[in-house]
CSV table of C-alpha atoms in Angstrom, one decimal:
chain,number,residue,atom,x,y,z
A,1,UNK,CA,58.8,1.5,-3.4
A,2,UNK,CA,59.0,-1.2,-6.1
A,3,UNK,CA,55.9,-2.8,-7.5
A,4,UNK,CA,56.4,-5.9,-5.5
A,5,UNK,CA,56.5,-4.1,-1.8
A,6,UNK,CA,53.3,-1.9,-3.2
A,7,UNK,CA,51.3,-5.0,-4.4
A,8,UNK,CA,52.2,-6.9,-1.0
A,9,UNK,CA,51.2,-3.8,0.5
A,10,UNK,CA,47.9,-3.9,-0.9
A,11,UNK,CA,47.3,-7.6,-0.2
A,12,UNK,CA,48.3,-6.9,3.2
A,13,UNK,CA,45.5,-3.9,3.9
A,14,UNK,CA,42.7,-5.9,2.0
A,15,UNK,CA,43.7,-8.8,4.5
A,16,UNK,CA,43.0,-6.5,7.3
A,17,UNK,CA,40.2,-5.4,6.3
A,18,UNK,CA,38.6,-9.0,5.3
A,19,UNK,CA,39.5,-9.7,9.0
A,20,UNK,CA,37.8,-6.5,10.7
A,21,UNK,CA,34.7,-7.5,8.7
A,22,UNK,CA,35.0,-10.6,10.1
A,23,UNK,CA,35.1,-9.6,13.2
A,24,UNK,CA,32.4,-7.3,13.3
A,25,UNK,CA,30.1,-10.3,12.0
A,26,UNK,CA,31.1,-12.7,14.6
A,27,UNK,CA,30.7,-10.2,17.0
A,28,UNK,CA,26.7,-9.5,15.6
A,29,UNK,CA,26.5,-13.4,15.5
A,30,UNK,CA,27.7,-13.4,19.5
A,31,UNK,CA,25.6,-10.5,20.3
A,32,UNK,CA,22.3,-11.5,18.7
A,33,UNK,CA,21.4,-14.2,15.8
A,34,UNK,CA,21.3,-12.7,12.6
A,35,UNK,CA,17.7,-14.0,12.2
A,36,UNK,CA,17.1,-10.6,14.3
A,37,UNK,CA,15.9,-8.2,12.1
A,38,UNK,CA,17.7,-5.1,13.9
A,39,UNK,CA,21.2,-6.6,14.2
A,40,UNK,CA,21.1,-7.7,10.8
A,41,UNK,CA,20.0,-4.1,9.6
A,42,UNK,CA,22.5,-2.7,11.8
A,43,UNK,CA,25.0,-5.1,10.5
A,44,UNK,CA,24.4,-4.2,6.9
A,45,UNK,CA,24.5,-0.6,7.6
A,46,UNK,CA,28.4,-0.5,9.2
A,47,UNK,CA,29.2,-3.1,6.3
A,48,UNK,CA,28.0,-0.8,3.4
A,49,UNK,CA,29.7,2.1,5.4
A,50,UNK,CA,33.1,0.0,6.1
A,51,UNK,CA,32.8,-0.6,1.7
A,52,UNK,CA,32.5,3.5,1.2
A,53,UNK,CA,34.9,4.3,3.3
A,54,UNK,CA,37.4,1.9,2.1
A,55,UNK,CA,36.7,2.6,-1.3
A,56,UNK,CA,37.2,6.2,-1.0
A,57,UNK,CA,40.8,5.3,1.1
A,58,UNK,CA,42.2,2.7,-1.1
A,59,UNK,CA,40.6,3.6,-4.6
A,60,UNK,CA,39.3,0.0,-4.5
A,61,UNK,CA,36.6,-1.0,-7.5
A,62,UNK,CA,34.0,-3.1,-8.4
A,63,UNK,CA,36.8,-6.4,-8.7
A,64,UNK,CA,38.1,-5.6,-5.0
A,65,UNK,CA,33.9,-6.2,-3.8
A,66,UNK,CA,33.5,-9.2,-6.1
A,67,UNK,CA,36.6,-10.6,-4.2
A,68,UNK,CA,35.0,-9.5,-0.4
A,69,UNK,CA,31.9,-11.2,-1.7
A,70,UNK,CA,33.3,-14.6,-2.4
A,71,UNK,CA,35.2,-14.8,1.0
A,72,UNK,CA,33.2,-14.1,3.1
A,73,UNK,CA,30.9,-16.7,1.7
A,74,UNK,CA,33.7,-19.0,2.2
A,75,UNK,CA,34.5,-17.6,6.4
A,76,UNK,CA,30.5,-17.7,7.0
A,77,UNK,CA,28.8,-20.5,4.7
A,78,UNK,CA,26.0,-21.1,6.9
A,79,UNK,CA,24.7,-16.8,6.7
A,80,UNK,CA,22.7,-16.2,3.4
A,81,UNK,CA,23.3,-12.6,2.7
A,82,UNK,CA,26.8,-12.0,1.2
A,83,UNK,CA,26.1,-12.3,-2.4
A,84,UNK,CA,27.6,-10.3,-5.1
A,85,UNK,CA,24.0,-8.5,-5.7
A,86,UNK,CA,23.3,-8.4,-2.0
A,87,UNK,CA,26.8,-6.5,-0.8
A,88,UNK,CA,26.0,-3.9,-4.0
A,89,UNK,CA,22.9,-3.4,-2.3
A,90,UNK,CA,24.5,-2.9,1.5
A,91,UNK,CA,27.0,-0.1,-0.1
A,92,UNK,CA,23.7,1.4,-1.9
A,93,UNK,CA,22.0,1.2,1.4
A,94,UNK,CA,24.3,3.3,3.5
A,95,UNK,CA,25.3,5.7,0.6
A,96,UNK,CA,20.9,6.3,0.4
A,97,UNK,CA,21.2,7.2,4.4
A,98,UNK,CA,24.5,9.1,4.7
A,99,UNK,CA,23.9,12.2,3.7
A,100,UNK,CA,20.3,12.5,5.5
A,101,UNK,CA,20.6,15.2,8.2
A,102,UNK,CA,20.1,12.6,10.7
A,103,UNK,CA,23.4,11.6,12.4
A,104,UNK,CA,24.9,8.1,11.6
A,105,UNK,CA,25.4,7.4,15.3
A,106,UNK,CA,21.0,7.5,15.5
A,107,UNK,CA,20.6,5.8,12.4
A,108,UNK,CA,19.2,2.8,14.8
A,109,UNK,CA,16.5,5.2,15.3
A,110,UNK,CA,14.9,5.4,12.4
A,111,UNK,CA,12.1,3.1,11.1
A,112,UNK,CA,14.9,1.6,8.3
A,113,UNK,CA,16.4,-0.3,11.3
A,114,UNK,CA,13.1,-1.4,12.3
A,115,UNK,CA,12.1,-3.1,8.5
A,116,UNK,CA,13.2,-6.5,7.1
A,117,UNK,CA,16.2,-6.3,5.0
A,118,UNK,CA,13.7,-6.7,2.1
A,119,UNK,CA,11.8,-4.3,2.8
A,120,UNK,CA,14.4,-2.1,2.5
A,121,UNK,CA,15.9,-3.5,-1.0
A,122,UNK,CA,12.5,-2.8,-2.1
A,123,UNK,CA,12.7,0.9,-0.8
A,124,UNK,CA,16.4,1.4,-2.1
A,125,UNK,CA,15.0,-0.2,-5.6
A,126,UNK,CA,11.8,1.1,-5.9
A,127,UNK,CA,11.5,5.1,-4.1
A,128,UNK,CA,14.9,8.3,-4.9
A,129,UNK,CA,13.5,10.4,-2.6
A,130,UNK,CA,13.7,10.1,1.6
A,131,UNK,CA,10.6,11.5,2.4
A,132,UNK,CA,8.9,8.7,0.3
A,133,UNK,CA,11.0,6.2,1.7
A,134,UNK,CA,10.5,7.0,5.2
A,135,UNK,CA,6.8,7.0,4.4
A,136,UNK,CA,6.8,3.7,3.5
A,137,UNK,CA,9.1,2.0,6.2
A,138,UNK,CA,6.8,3.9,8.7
A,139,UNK,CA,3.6,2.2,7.3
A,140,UNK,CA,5.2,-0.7,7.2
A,141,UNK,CA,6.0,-1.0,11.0
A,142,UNK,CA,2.2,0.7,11.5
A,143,UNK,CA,0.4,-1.5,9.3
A,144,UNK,CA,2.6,-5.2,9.6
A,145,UNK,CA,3.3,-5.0,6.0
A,146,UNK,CA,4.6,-8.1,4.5
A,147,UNK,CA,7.3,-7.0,1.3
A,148,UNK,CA,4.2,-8.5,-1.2
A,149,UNK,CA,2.1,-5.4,-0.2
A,150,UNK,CA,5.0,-2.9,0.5
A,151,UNK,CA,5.3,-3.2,-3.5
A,152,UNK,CA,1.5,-3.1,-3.9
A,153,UNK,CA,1.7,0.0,-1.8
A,154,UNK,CA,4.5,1.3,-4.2
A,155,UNK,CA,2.9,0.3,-7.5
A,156,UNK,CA,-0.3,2.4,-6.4
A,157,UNK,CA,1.9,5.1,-5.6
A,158,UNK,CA,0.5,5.1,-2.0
A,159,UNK,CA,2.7,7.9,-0.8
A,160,UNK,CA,0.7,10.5,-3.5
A,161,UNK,CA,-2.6,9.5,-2.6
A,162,UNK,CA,-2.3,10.0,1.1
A,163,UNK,CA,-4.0,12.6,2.8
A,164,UNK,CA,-5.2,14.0,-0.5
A,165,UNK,CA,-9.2,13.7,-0.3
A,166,UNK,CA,-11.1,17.0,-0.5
A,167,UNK,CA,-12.9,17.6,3.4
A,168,UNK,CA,-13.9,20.3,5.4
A,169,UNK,CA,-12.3,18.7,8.5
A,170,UNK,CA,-9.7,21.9,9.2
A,171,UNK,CA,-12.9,24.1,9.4
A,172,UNK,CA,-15.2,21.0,11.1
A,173,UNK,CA,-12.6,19.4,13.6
A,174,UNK,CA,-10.1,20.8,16.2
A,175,UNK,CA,-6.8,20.2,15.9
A,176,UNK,CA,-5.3,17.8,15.9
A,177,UNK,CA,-7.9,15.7,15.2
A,178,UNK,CA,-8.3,17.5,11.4
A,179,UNK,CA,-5.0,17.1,10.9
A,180,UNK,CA,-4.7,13.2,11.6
A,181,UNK,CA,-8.2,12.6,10.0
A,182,UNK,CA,-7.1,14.5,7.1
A,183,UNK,CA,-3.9,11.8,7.0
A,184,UNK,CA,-6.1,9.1,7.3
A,185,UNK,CA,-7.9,9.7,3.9
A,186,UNK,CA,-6.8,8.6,0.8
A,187,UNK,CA,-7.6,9.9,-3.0
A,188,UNK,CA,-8.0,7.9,-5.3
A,189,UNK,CA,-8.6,4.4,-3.7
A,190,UNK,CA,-7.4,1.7,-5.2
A,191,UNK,CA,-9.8,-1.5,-4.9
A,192,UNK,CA,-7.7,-3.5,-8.0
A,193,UNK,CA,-8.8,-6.4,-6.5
A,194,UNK,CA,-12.0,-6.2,-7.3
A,195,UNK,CA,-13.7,-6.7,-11.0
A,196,UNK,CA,-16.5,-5.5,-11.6
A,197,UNK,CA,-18.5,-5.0,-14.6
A,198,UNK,CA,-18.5,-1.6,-16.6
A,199,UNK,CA,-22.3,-0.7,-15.1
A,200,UNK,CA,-22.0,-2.4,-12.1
A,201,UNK,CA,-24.5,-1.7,-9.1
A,202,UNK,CA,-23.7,0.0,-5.9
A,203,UNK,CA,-24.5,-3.4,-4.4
A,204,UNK,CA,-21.6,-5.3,-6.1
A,205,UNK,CA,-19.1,-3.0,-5.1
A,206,UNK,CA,-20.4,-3.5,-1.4
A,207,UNK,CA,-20.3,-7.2,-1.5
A,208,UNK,CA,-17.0,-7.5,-3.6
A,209,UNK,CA,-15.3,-4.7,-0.7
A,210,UNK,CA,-16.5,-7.3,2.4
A,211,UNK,CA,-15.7,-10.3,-0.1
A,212,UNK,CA,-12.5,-9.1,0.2
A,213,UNK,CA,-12.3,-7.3,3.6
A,214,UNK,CA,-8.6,-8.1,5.0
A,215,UNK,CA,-7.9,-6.0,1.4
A,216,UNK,CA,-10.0,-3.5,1.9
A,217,UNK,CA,-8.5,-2.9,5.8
A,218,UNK,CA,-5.3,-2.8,4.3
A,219,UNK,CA,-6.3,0.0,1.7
A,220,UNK,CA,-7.9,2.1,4.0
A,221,UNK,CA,-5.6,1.9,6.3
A,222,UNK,CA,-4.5,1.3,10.1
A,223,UNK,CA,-6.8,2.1,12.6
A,224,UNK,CA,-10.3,1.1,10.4
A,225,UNK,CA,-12.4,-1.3,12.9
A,226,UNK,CA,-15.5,-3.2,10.5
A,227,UNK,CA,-18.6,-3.1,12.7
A,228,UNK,CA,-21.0,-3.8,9.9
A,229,UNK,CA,-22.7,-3.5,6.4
A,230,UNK,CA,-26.1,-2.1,5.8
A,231,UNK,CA,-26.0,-1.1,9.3
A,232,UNK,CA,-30.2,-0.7,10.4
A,233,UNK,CA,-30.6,2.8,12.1
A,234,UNK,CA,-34.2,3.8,13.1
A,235,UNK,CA,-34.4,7.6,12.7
A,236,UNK,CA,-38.4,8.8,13.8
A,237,UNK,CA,-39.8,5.1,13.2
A,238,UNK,CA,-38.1,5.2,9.6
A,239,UNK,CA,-35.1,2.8,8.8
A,240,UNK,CA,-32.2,3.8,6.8
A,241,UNK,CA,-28.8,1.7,6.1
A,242,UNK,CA,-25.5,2.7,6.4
A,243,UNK,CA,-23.3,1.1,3.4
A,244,UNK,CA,-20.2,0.5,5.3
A,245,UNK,CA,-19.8,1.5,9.5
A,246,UNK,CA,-16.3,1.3,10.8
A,247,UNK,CA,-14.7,2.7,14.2
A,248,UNK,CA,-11.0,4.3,13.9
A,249,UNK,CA,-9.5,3.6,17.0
A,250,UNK,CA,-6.8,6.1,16.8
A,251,UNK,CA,-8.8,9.1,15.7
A,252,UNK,CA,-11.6,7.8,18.3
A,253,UNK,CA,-14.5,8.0,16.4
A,254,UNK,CA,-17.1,6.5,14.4
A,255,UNK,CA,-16.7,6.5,10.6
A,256,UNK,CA,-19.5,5.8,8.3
A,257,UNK,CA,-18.8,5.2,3.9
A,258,UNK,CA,-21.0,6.1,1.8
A,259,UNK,CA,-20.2,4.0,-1.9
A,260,UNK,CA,-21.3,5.4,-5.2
A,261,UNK,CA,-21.2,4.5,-8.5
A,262,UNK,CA,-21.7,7.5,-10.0
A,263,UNK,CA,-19.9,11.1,-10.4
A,264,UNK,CA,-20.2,13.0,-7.1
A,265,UNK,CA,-23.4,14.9,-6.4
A,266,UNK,CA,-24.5,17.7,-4.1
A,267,UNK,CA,-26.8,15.8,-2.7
A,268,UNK,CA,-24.8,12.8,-1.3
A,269,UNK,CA,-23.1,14.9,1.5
A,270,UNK,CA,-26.1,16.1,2.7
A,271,UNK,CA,-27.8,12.8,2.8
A,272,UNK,CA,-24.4,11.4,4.8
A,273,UNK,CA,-24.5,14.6,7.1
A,274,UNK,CA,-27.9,13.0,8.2
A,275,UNK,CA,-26.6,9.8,8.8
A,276,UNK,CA,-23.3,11.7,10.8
A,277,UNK,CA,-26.2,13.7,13.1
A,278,UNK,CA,-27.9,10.2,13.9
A,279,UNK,CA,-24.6,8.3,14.2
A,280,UNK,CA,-23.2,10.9,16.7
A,281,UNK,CA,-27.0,10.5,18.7
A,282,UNK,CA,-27.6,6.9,18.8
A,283,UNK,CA,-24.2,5.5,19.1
A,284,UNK,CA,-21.2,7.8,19.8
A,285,UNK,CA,-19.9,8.1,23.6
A,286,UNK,CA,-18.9,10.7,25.5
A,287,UNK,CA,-15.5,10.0,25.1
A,288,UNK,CA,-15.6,9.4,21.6
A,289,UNK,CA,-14.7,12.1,19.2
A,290,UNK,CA,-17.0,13.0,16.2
A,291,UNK,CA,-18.2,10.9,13.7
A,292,UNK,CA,-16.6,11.1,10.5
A,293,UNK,CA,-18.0,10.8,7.0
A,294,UNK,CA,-16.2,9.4,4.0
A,295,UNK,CA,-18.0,9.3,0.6
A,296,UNK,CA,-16.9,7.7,-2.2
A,297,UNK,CA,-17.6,8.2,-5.7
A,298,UNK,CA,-16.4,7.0,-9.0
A,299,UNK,CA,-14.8,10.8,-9.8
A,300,UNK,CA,-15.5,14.0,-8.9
A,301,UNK,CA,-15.5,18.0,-9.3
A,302,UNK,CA,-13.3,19.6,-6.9
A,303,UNK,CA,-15.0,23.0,-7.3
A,304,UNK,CA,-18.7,20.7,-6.3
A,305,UNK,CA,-17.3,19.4,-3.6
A,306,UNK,CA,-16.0,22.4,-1.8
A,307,UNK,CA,-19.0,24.2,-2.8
A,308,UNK,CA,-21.4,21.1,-1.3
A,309,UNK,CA,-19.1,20.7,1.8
A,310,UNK,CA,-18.9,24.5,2.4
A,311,UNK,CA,-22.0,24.6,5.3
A,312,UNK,CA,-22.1,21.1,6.0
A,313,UNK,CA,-21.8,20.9,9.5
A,314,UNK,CA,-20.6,17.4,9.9
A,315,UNK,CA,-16.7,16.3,8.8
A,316,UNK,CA,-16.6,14.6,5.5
A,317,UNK,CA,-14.3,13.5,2.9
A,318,UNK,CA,-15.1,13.0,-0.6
A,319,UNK,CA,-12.4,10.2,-2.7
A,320,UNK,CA,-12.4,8.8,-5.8
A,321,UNK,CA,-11.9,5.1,-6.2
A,322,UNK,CA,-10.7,2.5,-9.3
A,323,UNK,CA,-11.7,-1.1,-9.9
A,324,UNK,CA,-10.6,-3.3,-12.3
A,325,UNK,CA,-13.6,-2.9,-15.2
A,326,UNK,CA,-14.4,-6.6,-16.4
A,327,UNK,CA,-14.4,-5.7,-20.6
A,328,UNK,CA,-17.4,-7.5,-22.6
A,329,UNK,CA,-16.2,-10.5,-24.3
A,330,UNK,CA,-15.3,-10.3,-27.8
A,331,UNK,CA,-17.3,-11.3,-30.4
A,332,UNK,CA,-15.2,-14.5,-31.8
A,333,UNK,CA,-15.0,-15.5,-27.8
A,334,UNK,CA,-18.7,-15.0,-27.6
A,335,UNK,CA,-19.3,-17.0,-30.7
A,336,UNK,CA,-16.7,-20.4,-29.0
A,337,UNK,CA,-19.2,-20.4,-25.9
A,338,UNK,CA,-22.1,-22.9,-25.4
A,339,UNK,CA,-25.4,-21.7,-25.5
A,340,UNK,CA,-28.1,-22.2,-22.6
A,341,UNK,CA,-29.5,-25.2,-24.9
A,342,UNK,CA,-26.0,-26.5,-25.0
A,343,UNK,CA,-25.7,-26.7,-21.3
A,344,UNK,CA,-28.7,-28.4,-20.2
A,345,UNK,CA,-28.6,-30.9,-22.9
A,346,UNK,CA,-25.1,-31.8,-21.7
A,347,UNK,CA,-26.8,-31.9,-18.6
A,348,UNK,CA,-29.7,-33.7,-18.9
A,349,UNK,CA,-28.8,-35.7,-21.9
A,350,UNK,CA,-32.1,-37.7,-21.7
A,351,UNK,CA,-34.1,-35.2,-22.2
A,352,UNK,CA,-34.8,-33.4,-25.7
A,353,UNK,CA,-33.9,-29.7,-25.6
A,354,UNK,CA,-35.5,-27.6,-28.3
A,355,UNK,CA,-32.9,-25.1,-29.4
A,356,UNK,CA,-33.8,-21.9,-30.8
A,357,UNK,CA,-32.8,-21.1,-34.1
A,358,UNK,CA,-30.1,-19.1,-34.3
A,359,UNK,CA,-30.0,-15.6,-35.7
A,360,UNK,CA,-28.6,-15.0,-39.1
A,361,UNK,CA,-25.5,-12.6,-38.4
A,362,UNK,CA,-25.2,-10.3,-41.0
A,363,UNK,CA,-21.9,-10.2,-43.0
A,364,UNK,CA,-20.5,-6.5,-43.9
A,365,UNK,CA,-19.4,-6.7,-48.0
A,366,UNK,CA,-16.2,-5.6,-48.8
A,367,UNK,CA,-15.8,-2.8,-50.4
């Protein structure tokens, strides 16, 4: 065969193919708008698939994809989607999901189908391994995440910190209630939007967490109802406060946090296991399941824990958590800002503020 024929050849199959392509989009476009998320998946899928396959038949490279990309911007200039980066990521997309022991014929099935294509860039991008990945586009249908907090999700390695908080729930809880409450924990958890200063007070933490409650929610996950903070219980005409009461309403149950802002100590869990026995008398139902206790510390002692925990009748988790620790200014910043004197004469300019005399810093010699 001369170089000619083979070259025609070749022109000839690509032409084909750039017309099955076609075909398969115009016959997405007729079945459902590509602004529908699972036809659009779907339709990426069998393109990336239709790319490996042809690759791996025709020896095609990376010159023969740049080519697919421009036409079919040219046949469909009204669908954004078909750029260079974008069909890369389509052939990387079905090359991630091949090989799972999952057959391609269910691939609609699983929760990858379900996400927004960014979503699942992001996931591609961001997480090698499928376990994670699945993780994540599970959460993501579970807990509405937009592709802004997917990527928080990611950066604060979400996926590691599930499930991890030290309980006794397997030895206080039947199953599977231990099991899904244990799920439901987190450790560490990561309030990064909050700032708080190096010593702050339990109090700040409290307020900045219901200052910013939707982030909060999202942190501790699906299922976390907010009834209240500093919830009044009367216990034999004494009054004690509950930080933080929630209700989960998959796990059924009351679920009271304890913040501290300090190292773990023996003594918090039996303090919340009082709180759990009046919680479970004064407000649970008959139909709700036990009130869960989740106590929250700036670090702890695994061995304490399990050793505190150990006859505790009541479930309870013990987490750490991490804030964003506002630094004290420097000194030469400290030095640029206006003193109290400064303010209220620029204030009241009227009246004669007396400024105190300022201290005489003292200047270390050079040696």
């Amino acid at each position: 065969m001369s170089m000619k024929s083979k070259k025609a050849g070749k022109i000839s199959a690509y032409a084909l193919f750039l017309k099955q392509l076609k075909n398969k989009v115009q016959q997405a476009q007729l079945k459902a708008s590509l602004a529908v998320n699972s036809e659009l998946i779907l339709l990426y899928w069998d393109i990336g698939k239709s790319i490996v396959e042809k690759q791996e038949e025709e020896g095609w490279g990376a010159q023969i994809i740049e080519k697919l990309c421009r036409d079919l911007q040219h046949a469909f200039p009204g669908i954004e989607g078909f750029s260079r980066r974008n069909i890369f990521r389509m052939k990387a997309f079905y090359i991630a999901y091949a090989k799972v022991p999952q057959p391609v014929a269910q691939f609609k099935d699983l929760p990858f189908a379900k996400i927004p294509w960014g979503h699942n860039a992001l996931l591609i991008e961001k997480i090698k391994n499928f376990e994670e990945r699945l993780w994540y586009a599970q959460q993501t249908i579970e807990c509405g995440l937009s592709r802004a907090a997917l990527e928080d999700w990611i950066k604060s390695k979400s996926y590691k910190r599930h499930g991890k908080a030290i309980t006794n729930f397997a030895q206080r809880l039947p199953v599977p209630q231990s099991q899904l409450a244990q799920e439901v924990l987190k450790d560490p958890y990561n309030f990064d939007f909050l700032t708080l200063d190096k010593d702050f007070r339990e109090q700040e933490l409290e307020q900045g967490l219901i200052d910013h409650i939707q982030k909060f929610l999202l942190e501790l996950g699906k299922g976390f109802a907010f009834i209240g903070r500093q919830y009044h219980m009367e216990v034999a005409g004494d009054d004690y406060y509950l930080d933080l009461l929630f209700y989960h309403i998959k796990l059924r149950c009351f679920c009271v946090v304890e913040l501290k802002n300090t190292d773990f100590k023996p003594e918090y869990a039996g303090k919340l296991n009082f709180y759990l026995s009046a919680v479970d008398d004064l407000l649970k139902q008959k139909t709700d399941s036990p009130s869960i206790g989740i106590l929250l510390c700036k670090s702890k002692n695994k061995l304490k824990v399990e050793y505190a925990l150990r006859d505790i009748n009541k479930p309870i988790g013990v987490a750490e958590y991490a804030t964003k620790i506002l630094e004290s200014l420097p000194k030469k910043l400290q030095s640029s800002l206006p003193t109290i004197e400064d303010i209220e004469a620029e204030l009241m300019p009227d009246k004669k503020v007396k400024a105190k005399p300022k201290s005489k810093r003292r200047t270390k010699k050079a040696k």
